[in-house]
Short mmCIF file of the C-alpha atoms (twelve columns), coordinates in Angstrom:
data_MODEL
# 
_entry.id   MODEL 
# 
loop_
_atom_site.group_PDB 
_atom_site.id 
_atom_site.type_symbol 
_atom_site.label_atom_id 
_atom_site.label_alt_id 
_atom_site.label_comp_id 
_atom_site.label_asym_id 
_atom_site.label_seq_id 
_atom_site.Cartn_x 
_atom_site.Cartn_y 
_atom_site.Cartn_z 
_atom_site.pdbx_PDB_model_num 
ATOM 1   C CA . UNK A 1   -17.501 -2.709 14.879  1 
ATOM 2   C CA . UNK A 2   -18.992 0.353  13.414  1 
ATOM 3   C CA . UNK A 3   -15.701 2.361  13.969  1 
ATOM 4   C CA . UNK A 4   -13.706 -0.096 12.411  1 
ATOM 5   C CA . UNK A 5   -15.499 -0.435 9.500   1 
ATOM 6   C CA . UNK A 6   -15.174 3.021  9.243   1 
ATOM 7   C CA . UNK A 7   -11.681 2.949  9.751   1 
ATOM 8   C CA . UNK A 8   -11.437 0.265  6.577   1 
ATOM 9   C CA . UNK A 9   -13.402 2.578  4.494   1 
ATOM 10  C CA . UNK A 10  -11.547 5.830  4.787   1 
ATOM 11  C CA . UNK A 11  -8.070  3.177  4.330   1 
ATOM 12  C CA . UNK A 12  -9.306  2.130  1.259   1 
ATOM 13  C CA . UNK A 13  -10.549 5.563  -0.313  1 
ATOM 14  C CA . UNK A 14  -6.975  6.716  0.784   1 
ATOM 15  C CA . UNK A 15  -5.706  3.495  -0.807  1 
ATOM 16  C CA . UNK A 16  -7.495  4.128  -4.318  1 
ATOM 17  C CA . UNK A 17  -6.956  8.132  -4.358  1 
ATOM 18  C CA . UNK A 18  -3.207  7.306  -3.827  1 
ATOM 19  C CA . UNK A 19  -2.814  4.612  -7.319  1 
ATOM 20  C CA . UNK A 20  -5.174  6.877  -9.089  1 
ATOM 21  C CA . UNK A 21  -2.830  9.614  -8.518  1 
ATOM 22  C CA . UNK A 22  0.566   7.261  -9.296  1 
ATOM 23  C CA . UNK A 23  -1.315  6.296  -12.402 1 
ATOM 24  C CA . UNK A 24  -1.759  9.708  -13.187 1 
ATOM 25  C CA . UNK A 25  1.726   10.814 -13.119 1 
ATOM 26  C CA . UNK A 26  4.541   12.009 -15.973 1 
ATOM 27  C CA . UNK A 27  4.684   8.970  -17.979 1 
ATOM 28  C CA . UNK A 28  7.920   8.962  -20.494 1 
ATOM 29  C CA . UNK A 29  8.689   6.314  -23.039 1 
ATOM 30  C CA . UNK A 30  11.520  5.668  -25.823 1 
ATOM 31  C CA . UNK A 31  10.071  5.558  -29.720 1 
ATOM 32  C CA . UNK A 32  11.204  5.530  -32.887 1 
ATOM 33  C CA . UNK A 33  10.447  8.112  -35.352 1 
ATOM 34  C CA . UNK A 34  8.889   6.314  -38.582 1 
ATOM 35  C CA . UNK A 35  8.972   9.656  -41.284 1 
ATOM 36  C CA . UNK A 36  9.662   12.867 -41.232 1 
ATOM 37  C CA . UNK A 37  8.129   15.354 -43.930 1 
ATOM 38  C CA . UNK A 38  10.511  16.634 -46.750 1 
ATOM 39  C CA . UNK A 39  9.783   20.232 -45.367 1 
ATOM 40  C CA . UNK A 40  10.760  18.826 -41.904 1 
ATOM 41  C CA . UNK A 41  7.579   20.409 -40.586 1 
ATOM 42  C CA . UNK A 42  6.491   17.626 -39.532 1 
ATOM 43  C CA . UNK A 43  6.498   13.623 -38.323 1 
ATOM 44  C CA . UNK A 44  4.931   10.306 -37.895 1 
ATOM 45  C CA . UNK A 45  5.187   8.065  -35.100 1 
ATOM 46  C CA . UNK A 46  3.707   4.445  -34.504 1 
ATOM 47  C CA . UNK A 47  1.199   5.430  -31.827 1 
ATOM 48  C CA . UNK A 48  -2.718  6.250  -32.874 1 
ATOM 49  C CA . UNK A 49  -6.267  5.433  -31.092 1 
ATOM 50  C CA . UNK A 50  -5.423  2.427  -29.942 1 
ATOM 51  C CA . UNK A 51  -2.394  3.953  -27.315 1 
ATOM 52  C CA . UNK A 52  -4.992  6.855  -26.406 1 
ATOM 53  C CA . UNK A 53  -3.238  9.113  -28.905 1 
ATOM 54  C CA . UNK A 54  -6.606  11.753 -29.832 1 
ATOM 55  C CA . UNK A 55  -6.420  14.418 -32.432 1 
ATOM 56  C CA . UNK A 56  -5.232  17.821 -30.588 1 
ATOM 57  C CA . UNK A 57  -3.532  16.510 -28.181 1 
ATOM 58  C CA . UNK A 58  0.270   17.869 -27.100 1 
ATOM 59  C CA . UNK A 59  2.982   16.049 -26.200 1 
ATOM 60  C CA . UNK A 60  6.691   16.407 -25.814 1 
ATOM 61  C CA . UNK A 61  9.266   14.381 -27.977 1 
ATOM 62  C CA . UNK A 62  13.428  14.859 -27.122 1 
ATOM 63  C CA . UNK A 63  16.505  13.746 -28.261 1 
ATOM 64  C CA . UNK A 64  19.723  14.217 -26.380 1 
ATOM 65  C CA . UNK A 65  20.024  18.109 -27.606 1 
ATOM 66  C CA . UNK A 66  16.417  19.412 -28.189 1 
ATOM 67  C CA . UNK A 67  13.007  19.292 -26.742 1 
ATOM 68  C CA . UNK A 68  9.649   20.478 -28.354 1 
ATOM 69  C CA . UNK A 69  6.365   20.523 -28.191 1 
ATOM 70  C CA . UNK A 70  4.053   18.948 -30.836 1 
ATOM 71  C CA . UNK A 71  0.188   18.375 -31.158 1 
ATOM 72  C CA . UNK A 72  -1.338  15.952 -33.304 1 
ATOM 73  C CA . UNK A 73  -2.250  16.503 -36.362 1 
ATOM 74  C CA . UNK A 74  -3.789  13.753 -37.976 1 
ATOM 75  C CA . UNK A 75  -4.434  10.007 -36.469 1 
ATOM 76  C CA . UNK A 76  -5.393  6.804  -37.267 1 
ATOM 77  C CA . UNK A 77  -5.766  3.261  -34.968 1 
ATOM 78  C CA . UNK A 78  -2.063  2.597  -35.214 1 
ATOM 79  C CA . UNK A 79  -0.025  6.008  -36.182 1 
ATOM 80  C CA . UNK A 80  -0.072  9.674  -35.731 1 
ATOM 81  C CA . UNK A 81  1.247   12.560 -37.519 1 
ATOM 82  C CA . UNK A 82  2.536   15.311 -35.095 1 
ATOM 83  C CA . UNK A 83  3.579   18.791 -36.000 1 
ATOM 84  C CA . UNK A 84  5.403   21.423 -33.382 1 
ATOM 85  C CA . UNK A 85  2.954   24.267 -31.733 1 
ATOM 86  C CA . UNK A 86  5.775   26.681 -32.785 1 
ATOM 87  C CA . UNK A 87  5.504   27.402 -36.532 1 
ATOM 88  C CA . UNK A 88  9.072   28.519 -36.390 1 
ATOM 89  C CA . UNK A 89  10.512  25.195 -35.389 1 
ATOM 90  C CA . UNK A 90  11.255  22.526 -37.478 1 
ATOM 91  C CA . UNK A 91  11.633  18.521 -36.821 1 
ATOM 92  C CA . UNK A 92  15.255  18.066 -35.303 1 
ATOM 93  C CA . UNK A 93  14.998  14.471 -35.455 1 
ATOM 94  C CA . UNK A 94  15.862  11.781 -38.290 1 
ATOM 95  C CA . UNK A 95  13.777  8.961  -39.654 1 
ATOM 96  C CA . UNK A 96  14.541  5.880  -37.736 1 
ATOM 97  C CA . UNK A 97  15.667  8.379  -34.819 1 
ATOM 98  C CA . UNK A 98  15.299  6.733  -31.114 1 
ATOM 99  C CA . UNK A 99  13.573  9.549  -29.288 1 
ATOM 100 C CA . UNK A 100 11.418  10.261 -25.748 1 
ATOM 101 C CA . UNK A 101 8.001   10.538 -25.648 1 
ATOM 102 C CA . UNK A 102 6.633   12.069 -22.507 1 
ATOM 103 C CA . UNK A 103 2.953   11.475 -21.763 1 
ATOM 104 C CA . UNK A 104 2.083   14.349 -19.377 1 
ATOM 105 C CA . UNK A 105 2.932   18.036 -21.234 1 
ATOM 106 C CA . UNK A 106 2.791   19.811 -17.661 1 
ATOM 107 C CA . UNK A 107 4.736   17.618 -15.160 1 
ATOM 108 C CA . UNK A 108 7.423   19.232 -13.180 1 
ATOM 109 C CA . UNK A 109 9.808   17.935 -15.849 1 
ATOM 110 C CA . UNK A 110 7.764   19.040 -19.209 1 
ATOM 111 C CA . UNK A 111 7.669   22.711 -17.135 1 
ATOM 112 C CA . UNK A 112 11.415  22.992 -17.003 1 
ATOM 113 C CA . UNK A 113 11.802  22.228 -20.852 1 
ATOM 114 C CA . UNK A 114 9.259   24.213 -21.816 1 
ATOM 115 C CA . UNK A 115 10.709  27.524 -20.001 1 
ATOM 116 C CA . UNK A 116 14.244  27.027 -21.663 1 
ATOM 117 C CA . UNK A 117 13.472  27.968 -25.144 1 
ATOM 118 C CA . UNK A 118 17.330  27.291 -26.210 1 
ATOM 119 C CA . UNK A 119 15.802  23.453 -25.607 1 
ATOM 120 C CA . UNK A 120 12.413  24.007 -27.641 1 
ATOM 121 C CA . UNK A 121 13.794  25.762 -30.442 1 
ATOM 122 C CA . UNK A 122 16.889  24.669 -32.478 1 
ATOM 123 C CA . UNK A 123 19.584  26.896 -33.488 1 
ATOM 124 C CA . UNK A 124 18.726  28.059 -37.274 1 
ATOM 125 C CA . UNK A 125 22.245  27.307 -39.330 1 
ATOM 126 C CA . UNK A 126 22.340  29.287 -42.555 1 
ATOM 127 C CA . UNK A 127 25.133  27.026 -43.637 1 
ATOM 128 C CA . UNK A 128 22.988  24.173 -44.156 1 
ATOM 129 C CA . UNK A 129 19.849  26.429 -45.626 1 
ATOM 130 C CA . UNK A 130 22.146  28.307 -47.920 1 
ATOM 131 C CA . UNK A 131 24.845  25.809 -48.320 1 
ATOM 132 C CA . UNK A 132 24.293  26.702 -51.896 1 
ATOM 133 C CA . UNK A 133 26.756  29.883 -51.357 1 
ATOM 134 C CA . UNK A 134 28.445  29.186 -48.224 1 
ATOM 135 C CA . UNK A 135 29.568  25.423 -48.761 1 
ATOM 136 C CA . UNK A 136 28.925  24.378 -52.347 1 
ATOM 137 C CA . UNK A 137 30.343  25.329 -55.990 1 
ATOM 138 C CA . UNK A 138 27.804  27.945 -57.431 1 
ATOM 139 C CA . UNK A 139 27.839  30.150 -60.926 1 
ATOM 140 C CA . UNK A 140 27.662  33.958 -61.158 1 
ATOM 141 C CA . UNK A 141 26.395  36.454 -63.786 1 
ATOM 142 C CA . UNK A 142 27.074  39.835 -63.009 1 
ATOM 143 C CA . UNK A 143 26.500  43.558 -64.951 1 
ATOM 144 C CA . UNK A 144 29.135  46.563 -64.256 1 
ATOM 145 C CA . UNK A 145 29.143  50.374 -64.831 1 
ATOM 146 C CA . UNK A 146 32.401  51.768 -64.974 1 
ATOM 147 C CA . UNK A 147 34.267  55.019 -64.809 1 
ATOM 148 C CA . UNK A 148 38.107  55.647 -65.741 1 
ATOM 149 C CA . UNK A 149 40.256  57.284 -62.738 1 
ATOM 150 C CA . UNK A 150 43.159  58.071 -64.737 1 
ATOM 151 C CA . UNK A 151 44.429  56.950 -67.994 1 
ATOM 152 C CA . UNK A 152 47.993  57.165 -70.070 1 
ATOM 153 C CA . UNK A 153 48.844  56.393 -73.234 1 
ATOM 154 C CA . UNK A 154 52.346  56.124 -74.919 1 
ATOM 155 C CA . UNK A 155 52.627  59.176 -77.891 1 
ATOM 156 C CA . UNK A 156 49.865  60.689 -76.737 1 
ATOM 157 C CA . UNK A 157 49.633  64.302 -74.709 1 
ATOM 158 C CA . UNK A 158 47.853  63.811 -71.440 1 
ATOM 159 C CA . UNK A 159 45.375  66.665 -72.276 1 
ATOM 160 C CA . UNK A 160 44.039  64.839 -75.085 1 
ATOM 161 C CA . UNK A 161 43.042  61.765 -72.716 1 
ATOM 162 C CA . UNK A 162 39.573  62.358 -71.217 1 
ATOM 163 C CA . UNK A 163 37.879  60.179 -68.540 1 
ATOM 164 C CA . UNK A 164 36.439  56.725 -69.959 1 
ATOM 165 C CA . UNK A 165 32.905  55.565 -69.355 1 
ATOM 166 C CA . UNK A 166 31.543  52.291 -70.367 1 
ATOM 167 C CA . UNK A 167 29.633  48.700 -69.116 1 
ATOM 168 C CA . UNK A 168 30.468  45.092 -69.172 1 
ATOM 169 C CA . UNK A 169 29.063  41.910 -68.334 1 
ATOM 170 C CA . UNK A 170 30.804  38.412 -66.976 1 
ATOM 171 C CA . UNK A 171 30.147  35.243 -65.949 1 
ATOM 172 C CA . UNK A 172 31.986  33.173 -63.315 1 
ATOM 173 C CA . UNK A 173 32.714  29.348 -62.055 1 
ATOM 174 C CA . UNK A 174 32.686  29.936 -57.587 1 
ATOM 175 C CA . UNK A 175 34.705  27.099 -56.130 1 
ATOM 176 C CA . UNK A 176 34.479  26.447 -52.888 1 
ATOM 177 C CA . UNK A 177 38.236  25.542 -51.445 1 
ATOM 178 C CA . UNK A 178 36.986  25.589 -47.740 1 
ATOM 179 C CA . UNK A 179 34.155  27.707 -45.793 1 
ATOM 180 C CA . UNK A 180 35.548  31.262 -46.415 1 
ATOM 181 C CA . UNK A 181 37.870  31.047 -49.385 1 
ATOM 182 C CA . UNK A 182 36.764  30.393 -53.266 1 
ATOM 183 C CA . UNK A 183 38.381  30.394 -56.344 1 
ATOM 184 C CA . UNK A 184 36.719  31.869 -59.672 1 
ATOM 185 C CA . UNK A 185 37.298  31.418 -63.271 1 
ATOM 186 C CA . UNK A 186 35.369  33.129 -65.466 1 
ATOM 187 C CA . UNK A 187 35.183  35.269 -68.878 1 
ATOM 188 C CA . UNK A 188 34.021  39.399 -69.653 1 
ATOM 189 C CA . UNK A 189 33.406  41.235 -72.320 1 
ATOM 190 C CA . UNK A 190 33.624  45.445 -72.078 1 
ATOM 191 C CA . UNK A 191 32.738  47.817 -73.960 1 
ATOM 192 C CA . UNK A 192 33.529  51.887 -73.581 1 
ATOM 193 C CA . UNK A 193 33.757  55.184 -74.985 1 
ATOM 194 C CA . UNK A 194 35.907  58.099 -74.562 1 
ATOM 195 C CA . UNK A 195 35.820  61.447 -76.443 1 
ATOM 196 C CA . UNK A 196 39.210  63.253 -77.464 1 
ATOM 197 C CA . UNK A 197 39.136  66.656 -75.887 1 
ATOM 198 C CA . UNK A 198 40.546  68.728 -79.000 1 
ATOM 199 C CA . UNK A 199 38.830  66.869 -81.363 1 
ATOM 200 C CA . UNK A 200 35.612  66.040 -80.310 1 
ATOM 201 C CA . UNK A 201 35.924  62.520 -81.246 1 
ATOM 202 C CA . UNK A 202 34.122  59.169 -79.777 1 
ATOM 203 C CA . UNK A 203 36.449  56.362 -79.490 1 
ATOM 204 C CA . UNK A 204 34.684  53.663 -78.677 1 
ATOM 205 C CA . UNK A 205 36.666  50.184 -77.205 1 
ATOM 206 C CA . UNK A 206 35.514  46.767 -76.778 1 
ATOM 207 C CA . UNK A 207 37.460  43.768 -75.130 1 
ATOM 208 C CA . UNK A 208 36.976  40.095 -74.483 1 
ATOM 209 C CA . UNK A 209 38.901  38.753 -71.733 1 
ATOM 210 C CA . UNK A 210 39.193  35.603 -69.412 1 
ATOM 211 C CA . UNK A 211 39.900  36.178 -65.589 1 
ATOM 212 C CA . UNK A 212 40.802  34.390 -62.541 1 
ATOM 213 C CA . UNK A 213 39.915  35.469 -59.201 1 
ATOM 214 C CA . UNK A 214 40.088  34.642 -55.126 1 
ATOM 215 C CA . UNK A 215 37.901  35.364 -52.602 1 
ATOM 216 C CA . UNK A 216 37.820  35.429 -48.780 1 
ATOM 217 C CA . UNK A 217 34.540  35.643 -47.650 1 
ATOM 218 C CA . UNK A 218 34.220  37.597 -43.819 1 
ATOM 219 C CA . UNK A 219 31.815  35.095 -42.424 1 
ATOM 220 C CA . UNK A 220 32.994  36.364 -38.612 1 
ATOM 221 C CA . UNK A 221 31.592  39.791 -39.201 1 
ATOM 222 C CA . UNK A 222 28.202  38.294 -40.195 1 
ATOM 223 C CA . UNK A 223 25.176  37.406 -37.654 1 
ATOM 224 C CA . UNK A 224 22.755  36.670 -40.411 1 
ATOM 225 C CA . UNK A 225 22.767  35.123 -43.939 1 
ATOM 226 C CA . UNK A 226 24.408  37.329 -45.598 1 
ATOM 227 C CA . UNK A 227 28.471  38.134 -45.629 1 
ATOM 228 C CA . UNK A 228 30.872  40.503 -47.135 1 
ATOM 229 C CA . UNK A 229 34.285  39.325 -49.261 1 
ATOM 230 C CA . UNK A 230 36.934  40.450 -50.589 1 
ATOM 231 C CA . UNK A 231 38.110  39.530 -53.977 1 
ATOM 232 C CA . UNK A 232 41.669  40.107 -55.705 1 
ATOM 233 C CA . UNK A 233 41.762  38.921 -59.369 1 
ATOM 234 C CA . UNK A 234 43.145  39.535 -62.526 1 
ATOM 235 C CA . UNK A 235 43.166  38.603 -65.956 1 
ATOM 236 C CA . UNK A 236 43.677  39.057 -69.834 1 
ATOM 237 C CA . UNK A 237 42.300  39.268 -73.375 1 
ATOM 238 C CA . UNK A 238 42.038  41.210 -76.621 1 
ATOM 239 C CA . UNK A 239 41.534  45.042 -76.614 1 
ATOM 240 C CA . UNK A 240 39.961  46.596 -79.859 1 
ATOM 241 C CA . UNK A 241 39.886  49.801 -80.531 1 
ATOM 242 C CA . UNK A 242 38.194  52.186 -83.934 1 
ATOM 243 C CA . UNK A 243 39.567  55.569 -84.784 1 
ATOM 244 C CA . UNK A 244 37.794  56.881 -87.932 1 
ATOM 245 C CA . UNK A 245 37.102  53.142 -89.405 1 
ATOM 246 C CA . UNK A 246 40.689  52.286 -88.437 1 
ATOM 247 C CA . UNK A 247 40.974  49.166 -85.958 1 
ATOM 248 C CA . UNK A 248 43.717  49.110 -83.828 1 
ATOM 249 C CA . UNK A 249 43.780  45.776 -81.274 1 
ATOM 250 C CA . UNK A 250 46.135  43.879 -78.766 1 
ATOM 251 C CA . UNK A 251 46.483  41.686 -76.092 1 
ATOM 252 C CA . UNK A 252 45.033  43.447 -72.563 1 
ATOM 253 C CA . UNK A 253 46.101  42.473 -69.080 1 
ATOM 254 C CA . UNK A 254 44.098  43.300 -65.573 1 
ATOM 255 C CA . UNK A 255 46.621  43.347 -63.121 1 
ATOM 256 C CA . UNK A 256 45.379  43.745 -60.256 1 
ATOM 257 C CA . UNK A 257 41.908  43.842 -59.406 1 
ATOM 258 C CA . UNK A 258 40.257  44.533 -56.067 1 
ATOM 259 C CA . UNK A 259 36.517  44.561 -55.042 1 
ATOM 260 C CA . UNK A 260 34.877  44.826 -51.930 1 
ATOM 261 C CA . UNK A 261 31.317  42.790 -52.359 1 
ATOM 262 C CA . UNK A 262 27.973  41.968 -50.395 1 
ATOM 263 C CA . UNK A 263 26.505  38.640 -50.770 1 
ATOM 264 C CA . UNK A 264 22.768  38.590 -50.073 1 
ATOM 265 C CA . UNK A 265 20.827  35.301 -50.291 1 
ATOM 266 C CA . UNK A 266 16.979  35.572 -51.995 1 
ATOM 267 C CA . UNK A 267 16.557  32.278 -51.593 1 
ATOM 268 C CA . UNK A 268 18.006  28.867 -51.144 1 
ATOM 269 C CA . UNK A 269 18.830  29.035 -54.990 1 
ATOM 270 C CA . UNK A 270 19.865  32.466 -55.740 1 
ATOM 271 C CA . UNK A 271 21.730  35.463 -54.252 1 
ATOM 272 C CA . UNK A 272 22.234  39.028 -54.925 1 
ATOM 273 C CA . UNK A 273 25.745  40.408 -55.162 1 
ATOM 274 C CA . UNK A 274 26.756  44.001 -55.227 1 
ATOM 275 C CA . UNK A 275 30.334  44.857 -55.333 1 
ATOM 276 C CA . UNK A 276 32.929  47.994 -55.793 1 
ATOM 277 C CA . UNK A 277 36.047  47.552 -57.207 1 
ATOM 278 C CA . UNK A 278 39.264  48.939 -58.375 1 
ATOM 279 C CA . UNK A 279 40.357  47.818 -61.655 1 
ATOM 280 C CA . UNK A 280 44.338  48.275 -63.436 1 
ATOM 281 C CA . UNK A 281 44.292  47.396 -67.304 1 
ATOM 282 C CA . UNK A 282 47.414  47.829 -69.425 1 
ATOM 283 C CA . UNK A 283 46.517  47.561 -73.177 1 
ATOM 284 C CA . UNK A 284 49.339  46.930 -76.190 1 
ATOM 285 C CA . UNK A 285 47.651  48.134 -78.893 1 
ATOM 286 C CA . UNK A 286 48.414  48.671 -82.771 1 
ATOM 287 C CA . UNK A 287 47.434  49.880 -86.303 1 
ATOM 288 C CA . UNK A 288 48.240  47.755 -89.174 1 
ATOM 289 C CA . UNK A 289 51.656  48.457 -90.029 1 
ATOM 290 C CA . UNK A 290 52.122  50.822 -87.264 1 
ATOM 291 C CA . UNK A 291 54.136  50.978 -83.836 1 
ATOM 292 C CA . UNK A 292 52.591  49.703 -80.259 1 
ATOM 293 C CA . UNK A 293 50.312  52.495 -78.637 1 
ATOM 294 C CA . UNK A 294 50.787  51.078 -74.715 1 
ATOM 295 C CA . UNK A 295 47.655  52.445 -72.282 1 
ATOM 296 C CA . UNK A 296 47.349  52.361 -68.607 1 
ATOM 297 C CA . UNK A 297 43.912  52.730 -67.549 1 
ATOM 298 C CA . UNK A 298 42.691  53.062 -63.817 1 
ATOM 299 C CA . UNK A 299 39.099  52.168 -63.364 1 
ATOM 300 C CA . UNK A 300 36.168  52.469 -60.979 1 
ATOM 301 C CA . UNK A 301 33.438  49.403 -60.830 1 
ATOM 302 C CA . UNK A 302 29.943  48.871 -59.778 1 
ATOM 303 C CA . UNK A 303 28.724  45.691 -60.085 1 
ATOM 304 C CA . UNK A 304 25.132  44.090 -59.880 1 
ATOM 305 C CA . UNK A 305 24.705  40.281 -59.887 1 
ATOM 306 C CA . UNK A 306 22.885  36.833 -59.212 1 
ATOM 307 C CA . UNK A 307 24.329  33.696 -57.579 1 
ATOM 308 C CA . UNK A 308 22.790  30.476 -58.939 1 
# 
């Protein structure tokens, strides 16, 4: 009798060691996300003191692309706000989303997420955090130094034409026709000098023009935010120029243009631009009661600027 009630003991220890253990197990359950935080750092789910939800504690949440680990944050008796351990992730999921909740962080299964950090950490996409430039219809404002390559003018001796130096300023409409090409409309005004060799003379020359303008932005070549383009534009105006208090003007036409540019985000809201370009201007110019001067001017940009 002894030996079987020892038998019935050690059965029953072995009985109660065995649904402790079961009990103890990976336990995963579907819920539904009720917030998420505008900064999508983090979330709130309808679980608190009640379900054994404590402050600290880490669990994993997954939808059918991502896994990650959170720890709670803040709780109350029915809801808890949860946050990921990685301050570089932020909430993949949606309010309303239907999404796993597993209660054991270090099962076999929560081991095998963990290690795979392609699960725990979603892919960054700088097209949605600076859709601004990459997706959306934006505004430019843009400053430009600029040196004259060559120049000819009709009735004029090419030794008395000396290299052109001046500035200019514009301002552009960006619209976005698809992810890598945009059309621009926009308006300049310019302003140089150039000094007659013989004479010694400043000749100063302003002009106010409208341009158009399409770009192809090389998103392929780009691992990061930012992206080179290329631009081709062109565009006309009014030239005006004074030779010893006598204004001579005409119509001016940029045909073409070409820059090479770097697009560099600051923010979510604005972006540097720095481009180089290559500009053709032919100007019609006249004095009052005087023939057409015609001048071809070749010039070299460098442009600063801010995307808003």
């Amino acid at each position: 009798m002894k030996y079987f009630r020892l038998i019935f003991i050690t059965l029953a220890i072995c009985f109660s060691t065995a649904v402790l253990a079961k009990t103890k197990q990976p336990k995963e359950e579907l819920i539904v996300v009720q917030t998420v935080s505008k900064n999508r750092r983090s979330f709130v789910i309808s679980k608190g003191l009640k379900d054994g939800v404590v402050k600290g504690q880490e669990i994993i949440f997954a939808n059918d692309s991502v896994s990650i680990v959170c720890k709670v944050i803040e709780v109350n008796r029915d809801y808890s706000l949860w946050m990921p351990i990685d301050s570089l992730v932020n909430i993949p999921f949606k309010k309303d989303e239907i999404i796993s909740y597993n209660s054991h962080n270090y099962g076999n299964v929560a081991l095998n997420i963990v290690s795979d950090v392609n699960n725990i950490t979603p892919a960054l996409s700088y097209d949605e955090v600076y859709k601004k430039f990459r997706k959306n219809n934006n505004l430019s404002a843009k400053l430009n130094f600029n040196r004259g390559l060559s120049q000819s003018s009709s009735d004029v001796s090419s030794d008395n034409n000396s290299t052109r130096n001046g500035y200019g300023a514009s301002f552009e409409y960006n619209y976005r026709l698809n992810y890598e090409i945009e059309l621009s409309v926009g308006a300049r005004i310019d302003s140089e000098n150039y000094r007659l060799n013989d004479a010694q003379l400043d000749i100063p020359t302003n002009r106010k023009l409208v341009s158009i303008a399409l770009t192809y932005h090389l998103m392929s070549f780009s691992e990061d935010q930012n992206n080179f383009y290329l631009t081709l534009a062109a565009g006309l105006g009014n030239s005006k120029t004074i030779v010893n208090n006598a204004t001579s003007s005409g119509p001016v036409f940029v045909l073409p243009e070409a820059r090479l540019g770097y697009l560099k985000p600051l923010s979510k809201k604005y972006a540097a631009i720095f481009e180089g370009s290559v500009e053709s201007l032919n100007i019609h110019e006249k004095f009052p009661n005087s023939a057409e001067q015609v001048t071809s001017i070749l010039n070299l940009k460098f442009t600063v600027g801010l995307r808003f």
